PDB file of C-alpha atoms in Angstrom:
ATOM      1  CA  UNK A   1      55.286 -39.492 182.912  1.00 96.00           C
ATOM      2  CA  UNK A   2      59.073 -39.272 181.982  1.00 98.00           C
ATOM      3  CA  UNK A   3      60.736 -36.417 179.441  1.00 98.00           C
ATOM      4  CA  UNK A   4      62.623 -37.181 177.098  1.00 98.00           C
ATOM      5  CA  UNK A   5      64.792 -34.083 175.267  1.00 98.00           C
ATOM      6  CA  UNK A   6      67.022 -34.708 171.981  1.00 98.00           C
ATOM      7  CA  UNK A   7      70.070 -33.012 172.484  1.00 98.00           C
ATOM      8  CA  UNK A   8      72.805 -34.559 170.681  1.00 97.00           C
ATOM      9  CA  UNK A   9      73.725 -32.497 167.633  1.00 93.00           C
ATOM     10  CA  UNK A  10      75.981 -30.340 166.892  1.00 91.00           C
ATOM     11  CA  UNK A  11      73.789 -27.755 165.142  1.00 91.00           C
ATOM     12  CA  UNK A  12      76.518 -26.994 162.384  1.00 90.00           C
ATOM     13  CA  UNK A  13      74.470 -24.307 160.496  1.00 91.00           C
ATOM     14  CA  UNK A  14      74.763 -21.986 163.646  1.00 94.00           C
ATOM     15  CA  UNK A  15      79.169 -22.439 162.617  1.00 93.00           C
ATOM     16  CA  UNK A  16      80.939 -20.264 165.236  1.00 93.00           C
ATOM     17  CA  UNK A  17      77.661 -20.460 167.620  1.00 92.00           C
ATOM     18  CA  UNK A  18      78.616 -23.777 168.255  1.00 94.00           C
ATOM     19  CA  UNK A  19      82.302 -24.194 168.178  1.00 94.00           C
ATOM     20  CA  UNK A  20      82.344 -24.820 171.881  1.00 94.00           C
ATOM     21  CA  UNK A  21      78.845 -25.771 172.818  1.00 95.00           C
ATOM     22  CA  UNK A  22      76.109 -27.668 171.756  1.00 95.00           C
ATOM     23  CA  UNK A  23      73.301 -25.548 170.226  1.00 95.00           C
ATOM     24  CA  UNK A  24      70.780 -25.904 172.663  1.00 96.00           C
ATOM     25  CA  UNK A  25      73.245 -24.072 174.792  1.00 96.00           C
ATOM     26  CA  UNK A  26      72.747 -21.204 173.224  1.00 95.00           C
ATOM     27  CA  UNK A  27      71.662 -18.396 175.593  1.00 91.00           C
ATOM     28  CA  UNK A  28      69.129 -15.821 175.559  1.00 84.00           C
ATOM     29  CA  UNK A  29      66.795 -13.789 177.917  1.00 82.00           C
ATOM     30  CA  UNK A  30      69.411 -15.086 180.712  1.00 87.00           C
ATOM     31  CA  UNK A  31      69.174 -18.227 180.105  1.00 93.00           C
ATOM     32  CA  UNK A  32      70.044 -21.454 177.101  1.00 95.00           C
ATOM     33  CA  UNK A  33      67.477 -23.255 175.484  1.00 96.00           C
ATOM     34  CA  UNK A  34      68.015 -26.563 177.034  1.00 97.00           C
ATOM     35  CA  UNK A  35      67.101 -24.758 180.722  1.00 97.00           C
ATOM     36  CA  UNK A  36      63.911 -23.151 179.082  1.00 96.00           C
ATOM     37  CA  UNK A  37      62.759 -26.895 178.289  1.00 98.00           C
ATOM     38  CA  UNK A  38      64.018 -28.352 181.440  1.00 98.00           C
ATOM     39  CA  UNK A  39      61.950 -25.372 183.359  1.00 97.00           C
ATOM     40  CA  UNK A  40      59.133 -25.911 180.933  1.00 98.00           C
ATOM     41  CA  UNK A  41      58.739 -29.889 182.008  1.00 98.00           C
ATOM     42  CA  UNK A  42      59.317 -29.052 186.290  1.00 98.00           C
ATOM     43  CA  UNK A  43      56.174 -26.494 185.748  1.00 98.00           C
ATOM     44  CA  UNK A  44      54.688 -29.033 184.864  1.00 98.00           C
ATOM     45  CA  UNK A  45      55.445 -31.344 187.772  1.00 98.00           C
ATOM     46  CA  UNK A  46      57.287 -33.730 185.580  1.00 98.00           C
ATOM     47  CA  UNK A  47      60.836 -34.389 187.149  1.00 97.00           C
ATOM     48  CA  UNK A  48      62.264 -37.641 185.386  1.00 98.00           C
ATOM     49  CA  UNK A  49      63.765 -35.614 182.784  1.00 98.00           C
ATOM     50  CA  UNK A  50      66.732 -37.764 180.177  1.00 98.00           C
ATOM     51  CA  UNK A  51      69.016 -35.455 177.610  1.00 98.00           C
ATOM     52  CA  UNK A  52      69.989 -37.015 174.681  1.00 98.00           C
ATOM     53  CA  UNK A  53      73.155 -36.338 174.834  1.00 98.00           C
ATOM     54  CA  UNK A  54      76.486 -36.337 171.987  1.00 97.00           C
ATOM     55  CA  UNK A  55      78.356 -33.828 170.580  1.00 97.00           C
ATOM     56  CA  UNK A  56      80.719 -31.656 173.715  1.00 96.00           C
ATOM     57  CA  UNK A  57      78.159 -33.853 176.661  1.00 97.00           C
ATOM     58  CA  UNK A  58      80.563 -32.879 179.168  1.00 97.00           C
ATOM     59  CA  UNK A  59      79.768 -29.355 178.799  1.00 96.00           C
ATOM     60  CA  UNK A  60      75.444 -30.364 179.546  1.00 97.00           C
ATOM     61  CA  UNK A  61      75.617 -30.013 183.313  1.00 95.00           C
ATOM     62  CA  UNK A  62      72.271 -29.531 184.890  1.00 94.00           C
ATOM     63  CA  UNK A  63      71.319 -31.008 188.248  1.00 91.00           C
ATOM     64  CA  UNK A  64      68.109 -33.688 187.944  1.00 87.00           C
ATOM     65  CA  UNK A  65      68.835 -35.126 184.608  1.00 97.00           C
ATOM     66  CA  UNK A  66      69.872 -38.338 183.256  1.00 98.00           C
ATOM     67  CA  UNK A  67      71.863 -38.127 180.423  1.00 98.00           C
ATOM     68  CA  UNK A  68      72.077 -40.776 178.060  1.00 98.00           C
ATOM     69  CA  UNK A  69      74.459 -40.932 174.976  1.00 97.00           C
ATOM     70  CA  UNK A  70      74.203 -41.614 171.575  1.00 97.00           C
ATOM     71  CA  UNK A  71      77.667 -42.264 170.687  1.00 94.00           C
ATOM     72  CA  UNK A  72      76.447 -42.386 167.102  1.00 94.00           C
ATOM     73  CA  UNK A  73      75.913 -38.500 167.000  1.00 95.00           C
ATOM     74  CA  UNK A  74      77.883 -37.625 164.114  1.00 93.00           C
ATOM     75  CA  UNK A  75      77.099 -40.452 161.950  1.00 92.00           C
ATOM     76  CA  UNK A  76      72.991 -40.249 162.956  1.00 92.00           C
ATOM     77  CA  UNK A  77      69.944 -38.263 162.755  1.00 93.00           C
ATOM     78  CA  UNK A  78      67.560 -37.350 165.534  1.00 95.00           C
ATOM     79  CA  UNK A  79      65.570 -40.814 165.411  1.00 95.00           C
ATOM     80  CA  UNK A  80      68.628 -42.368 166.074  1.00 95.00           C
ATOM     81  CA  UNK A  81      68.703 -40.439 169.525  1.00 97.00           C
ATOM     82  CA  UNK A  82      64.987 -41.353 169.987  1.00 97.00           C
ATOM     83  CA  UNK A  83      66.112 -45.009 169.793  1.00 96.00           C
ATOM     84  CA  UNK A  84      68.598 -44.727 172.651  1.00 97.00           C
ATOM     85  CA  UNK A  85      65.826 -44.007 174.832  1.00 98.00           C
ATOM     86  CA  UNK A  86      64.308 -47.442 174.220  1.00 98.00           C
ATOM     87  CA  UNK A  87      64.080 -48.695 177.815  1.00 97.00           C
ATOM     88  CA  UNK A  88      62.086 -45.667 178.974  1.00 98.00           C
ATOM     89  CA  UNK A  89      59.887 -45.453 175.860  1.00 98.00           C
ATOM     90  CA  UNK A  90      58.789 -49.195 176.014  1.00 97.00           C
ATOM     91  CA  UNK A  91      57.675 -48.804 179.232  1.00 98.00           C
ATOM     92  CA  UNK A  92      56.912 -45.142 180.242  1.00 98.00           C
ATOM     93  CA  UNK A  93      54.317 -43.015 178.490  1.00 98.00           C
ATOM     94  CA  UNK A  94      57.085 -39.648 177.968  1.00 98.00           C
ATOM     95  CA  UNK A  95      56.963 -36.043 176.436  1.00 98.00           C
ATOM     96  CA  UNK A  96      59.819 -36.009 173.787  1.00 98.00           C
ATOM     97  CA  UNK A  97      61.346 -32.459 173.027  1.00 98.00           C
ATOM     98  CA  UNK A  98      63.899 -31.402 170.042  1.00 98.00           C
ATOM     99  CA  UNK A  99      66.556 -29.232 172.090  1.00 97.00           C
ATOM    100  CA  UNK A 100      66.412 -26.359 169.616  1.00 96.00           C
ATOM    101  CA  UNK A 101      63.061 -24.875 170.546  1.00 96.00           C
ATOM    102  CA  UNK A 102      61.967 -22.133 172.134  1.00 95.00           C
ATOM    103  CA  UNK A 103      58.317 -22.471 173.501  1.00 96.00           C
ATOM    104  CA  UNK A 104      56.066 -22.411 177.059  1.00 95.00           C
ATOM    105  CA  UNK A 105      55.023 -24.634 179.426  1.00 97.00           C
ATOM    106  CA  UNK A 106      51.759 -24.516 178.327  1.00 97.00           C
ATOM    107  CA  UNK A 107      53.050 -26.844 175.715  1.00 97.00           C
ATOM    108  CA  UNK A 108      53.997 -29.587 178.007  1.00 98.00           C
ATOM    109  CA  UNK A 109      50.398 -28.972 179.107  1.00 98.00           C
ATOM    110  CA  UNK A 110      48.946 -29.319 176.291  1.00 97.00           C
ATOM    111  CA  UNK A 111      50.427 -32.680 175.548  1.00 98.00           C
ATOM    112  CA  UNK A 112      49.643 -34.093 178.229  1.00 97.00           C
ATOM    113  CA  UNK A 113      46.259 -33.526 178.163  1.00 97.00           C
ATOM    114  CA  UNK A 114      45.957 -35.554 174.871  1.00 98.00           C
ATOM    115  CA  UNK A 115      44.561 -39.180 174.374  1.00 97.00           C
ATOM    116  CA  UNK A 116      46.417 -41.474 171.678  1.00 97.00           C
ATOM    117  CA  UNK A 117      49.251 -43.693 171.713  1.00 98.00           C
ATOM    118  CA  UNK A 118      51.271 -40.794 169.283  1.00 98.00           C
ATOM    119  CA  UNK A 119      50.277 -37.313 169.820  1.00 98.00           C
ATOM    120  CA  UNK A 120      52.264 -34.588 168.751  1.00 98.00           C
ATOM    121  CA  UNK A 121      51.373 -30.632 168.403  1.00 98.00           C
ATOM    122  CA  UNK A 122      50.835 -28.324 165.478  1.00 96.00           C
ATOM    123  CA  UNK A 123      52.331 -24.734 165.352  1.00 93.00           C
ATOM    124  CA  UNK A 124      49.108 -22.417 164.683  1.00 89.00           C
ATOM    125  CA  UNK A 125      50.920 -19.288 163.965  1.00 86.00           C
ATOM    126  CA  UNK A 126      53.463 -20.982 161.229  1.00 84.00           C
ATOM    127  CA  UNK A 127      52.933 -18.016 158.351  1.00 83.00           C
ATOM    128  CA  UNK A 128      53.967 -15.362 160.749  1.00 83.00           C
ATOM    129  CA  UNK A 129      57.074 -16.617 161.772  1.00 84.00           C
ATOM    130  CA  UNK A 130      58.224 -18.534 158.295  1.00 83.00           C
ATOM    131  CA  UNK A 131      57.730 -14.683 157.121  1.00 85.00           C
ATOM    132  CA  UNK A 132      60.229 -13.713 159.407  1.00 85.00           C
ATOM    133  CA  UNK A 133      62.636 -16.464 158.332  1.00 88.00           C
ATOM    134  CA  UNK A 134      62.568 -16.962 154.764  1.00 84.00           C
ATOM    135  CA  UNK A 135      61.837 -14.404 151.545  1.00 81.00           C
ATOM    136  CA  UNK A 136      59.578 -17.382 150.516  1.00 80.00           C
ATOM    137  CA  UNK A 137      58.339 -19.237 152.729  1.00 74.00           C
ATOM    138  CA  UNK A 138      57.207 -22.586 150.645  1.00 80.00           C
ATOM    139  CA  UNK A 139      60.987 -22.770 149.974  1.00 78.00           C
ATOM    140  CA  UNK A 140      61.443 -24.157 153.197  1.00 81.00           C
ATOM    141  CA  UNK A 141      58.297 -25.546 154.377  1.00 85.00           C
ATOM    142  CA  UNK A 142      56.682 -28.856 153.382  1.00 91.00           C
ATOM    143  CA  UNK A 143      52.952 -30.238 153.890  1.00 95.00           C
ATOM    144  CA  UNK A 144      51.460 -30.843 157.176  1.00 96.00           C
ATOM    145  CA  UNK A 145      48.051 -31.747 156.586  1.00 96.00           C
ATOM    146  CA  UNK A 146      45.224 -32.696 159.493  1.00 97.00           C
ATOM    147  CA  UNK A 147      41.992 -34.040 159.354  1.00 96.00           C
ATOM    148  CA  UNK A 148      39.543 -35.043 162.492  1.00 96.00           C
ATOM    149  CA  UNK A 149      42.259 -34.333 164.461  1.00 97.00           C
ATOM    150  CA  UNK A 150      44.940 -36.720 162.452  1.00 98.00           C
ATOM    151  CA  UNK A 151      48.039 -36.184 160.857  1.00 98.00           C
ATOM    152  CA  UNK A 152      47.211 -37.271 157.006  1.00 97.00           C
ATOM    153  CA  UNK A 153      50.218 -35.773 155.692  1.00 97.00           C
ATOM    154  CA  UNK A 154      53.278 -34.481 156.400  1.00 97.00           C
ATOM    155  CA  UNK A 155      56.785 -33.955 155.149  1.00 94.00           C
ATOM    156  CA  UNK A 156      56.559 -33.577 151.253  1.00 94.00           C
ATOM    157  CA  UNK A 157      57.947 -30.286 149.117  1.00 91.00           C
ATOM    158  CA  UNK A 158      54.778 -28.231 148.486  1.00 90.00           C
ATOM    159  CA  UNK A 159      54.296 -25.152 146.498  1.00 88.00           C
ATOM    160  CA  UNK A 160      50.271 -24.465 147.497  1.00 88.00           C
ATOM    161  CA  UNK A 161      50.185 -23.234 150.906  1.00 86.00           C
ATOM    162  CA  UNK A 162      46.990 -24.924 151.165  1.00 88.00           C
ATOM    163  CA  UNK A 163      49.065 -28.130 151.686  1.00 91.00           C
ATOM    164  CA  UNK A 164      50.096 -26.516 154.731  1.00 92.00           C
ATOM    165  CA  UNK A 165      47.209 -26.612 158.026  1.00 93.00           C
ATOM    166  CA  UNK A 166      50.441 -26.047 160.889  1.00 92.00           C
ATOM    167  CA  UNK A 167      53.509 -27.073 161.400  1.00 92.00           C
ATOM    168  CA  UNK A 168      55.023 -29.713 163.602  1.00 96.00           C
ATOM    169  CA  UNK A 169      56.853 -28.114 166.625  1.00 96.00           C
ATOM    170  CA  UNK A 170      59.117 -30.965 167.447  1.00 97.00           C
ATOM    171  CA  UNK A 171      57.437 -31.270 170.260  1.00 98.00           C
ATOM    172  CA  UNK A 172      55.608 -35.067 170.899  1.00 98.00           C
ATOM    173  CA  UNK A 173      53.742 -37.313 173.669  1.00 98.00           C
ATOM    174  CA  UNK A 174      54.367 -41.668 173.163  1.00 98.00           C
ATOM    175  CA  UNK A 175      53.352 -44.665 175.503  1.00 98.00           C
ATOM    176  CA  UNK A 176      54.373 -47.932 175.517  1.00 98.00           C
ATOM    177  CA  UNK A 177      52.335 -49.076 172.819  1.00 98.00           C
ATOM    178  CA  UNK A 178      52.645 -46.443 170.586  1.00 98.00           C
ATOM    179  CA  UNK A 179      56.419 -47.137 170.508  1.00 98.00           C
ATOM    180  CA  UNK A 180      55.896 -50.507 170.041  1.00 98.00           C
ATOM    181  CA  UNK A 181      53.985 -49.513 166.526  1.00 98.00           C
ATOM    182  CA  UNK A 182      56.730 -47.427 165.975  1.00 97.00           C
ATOM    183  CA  UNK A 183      59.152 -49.879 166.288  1.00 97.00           C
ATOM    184  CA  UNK A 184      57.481 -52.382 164.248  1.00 96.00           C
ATOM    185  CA  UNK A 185      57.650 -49.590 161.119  1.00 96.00           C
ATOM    186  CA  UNK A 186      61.133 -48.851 161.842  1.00 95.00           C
ATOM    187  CA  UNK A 187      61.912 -52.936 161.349  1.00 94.00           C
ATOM    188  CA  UNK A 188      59.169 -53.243 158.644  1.00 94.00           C
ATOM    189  CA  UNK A 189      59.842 -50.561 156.506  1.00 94.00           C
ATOM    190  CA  UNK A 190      63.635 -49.529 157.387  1.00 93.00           C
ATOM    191  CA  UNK A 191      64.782 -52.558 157.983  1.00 87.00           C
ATOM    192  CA  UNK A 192      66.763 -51.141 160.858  1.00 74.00           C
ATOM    193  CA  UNK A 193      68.603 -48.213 158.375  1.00 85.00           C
ATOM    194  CA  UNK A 194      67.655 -45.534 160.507  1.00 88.00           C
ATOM    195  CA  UNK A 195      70.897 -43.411 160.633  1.00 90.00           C
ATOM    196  CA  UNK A 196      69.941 -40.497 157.989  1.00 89.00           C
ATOM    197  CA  UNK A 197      66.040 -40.588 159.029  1.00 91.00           C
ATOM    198  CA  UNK A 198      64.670 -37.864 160.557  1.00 93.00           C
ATOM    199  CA  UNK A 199      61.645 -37.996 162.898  1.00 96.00           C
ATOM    200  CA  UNK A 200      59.352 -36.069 159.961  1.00 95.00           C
ATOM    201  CA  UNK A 201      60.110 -38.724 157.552  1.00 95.00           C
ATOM    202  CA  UNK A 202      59.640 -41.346 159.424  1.00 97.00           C
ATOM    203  CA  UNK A 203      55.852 -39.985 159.913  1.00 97.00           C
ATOM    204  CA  UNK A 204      55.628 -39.306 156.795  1.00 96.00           C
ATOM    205  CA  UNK A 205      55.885 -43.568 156.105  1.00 97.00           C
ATOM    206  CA  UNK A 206      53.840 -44.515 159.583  1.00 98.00           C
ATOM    207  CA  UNK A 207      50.993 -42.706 158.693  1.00 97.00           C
ATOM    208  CA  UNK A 208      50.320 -44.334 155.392  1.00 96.00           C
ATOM    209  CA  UNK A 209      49.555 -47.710 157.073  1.00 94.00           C
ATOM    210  CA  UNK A 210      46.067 -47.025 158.182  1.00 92.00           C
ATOM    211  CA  UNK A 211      46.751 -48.810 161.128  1.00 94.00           C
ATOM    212  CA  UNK A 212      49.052 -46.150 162.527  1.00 97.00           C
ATOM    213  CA  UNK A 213      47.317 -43.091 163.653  1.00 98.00           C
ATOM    214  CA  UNK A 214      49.556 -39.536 164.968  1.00 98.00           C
ATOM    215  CA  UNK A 215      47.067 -37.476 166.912  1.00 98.00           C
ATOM    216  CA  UNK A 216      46.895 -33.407 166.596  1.00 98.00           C
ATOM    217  CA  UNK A 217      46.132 -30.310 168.758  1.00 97.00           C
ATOM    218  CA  UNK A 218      46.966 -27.200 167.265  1.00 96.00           C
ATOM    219  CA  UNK A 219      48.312 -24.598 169.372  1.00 96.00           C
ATOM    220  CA  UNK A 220      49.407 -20.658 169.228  1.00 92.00           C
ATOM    221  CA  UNK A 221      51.370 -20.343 171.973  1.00 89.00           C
ATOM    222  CA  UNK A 222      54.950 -18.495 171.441  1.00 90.00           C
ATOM    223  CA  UNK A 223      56.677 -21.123 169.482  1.00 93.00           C
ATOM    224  CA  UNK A 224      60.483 -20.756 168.116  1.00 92.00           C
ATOM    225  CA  UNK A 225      62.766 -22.720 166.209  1.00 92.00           C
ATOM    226  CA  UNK A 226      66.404 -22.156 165.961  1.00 94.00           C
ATOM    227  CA  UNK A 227      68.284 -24.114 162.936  1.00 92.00           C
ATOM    228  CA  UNK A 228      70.747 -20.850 162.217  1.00 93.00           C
ATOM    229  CA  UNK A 229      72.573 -18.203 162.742  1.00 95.00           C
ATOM    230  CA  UNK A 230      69.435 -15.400 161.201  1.00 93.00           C
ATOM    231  CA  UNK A 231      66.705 -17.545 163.719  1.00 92.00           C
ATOM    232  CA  UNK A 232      69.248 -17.595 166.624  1.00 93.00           C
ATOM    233  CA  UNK A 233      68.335 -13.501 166.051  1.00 93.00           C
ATOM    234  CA  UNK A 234      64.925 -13.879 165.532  1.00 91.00           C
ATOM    235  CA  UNK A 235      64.698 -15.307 168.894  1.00 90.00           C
ATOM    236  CA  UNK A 236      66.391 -13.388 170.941  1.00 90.00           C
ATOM    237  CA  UNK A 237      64.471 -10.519 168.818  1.00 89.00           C
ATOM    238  CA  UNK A 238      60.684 -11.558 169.120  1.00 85.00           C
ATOM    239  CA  UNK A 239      60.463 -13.884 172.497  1.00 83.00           C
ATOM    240  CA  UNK A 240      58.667 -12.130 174.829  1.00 70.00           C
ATOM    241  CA  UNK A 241      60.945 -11.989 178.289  1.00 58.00           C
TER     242      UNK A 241
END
């Protein structure tokens, strides 16, 4: 099993944070994101680890990783990053990370553990930590919806929270074939225009061809994600050392 961690943003809504360095460079508790998740993948004895790699990639130095670079950073979205890992996806069942996160190995655990061709996990204690981001929650989050352990819905502008069962961590386990479904949406229903897509709208459209099926496990570990400057101090705030 390989890893596979997106890391080629600039993370422009942190402004001065990232002037220098890429966001998941930020530091806290000793150490920057991007060696949490490496740390979080060797406890769990996987060692083929890739970093999507972009804006300042000279300044990503970290012994026992491949970097490979999107030199479409600034003119893509994430899936675009998740595309330039194409000859380990289509034949190497690999954990796929988002760089901004803060979370455990047990995680990594987790997903492995899972059966399905697309498995990703579900952040059980959502509500607590939207209350610490946002006056209103629902005007940030959108519907993630589950049922027999299936993503049914995800990705739309809600304003029931009852629309909302978790929330998707960024965090996500593919093998061959389930990339090969994936790629056959991408060319079916993007036609290849993939630049501005993000990987939650993209499931959004897989998962309303019945044939396409995104596995769930819910989980409460400590989860964090960092899109700003006010959850860059929420982290270093609330993460347990």
């Amino acid at each position: 099993m390989k890893a596979v961690i997106l890391a080629a943003g600039k993370g422009s809504r942190l402004k001065s944070l990232t002037s220098k360095n890429p966001k998941c460079l930020l530091k806290f508790k000793g150490k920057t994101l991007l060696e949490n998740i490496i740390e979080n993948f060797l406890k769990n004895n996987i060692d083929e680890i890739n970093v999507v790699v972009g804006y300042k990639a000279n300044k990503i130095k970290y012994p026992n990783i491949e970097k490979i670079h999107n030199s479409n950073w600034n003119k893509s979205n994430i899936l675009k990053s998740l595309l330039c890992c194409n000859k380990i996806l289509k034949k190497k069942t690999a954990i796929i990370s988002y760089a901004d996160i803060y979370y455990t190995p047990n995680e990594i655990k987790n997903l492995k553990k899972m059966k399905g061709d697309i498995c990703i996990l579900s952040n059980n204690n959502w509500k607590k930590l939207w209350k610490k981001r946002f006056k209103n929650p629902l005007s940030d989050l959108e519907s993630f919806k589950i049922k027999k352990n299936k993503l049914i819905d995800i990705g739309r502008k809600v304003d029931n929270i009852n629309d909302i069962h978790g929330q998707y961590m960024g965090l996500m386990k593919i093998n061959p074939n389930g990339w090969k479904k994936i790629l056959r949406h991408i060319k079916a229903y993007y036609k290849n225009h993939i630049n501005d897509l993000d990987i939650t709208n993209f499931l959004k459209t897989f998962i309303k061809n019945k044939k396409n099926s995104v596995y769930v496990k819910k989980t409460n570990s400590e989860w964090y994600e960092i899109d700003n400057q006010k959850d860059y101090k929420i982290v270093r705030k609330y993460v347990k050392k």
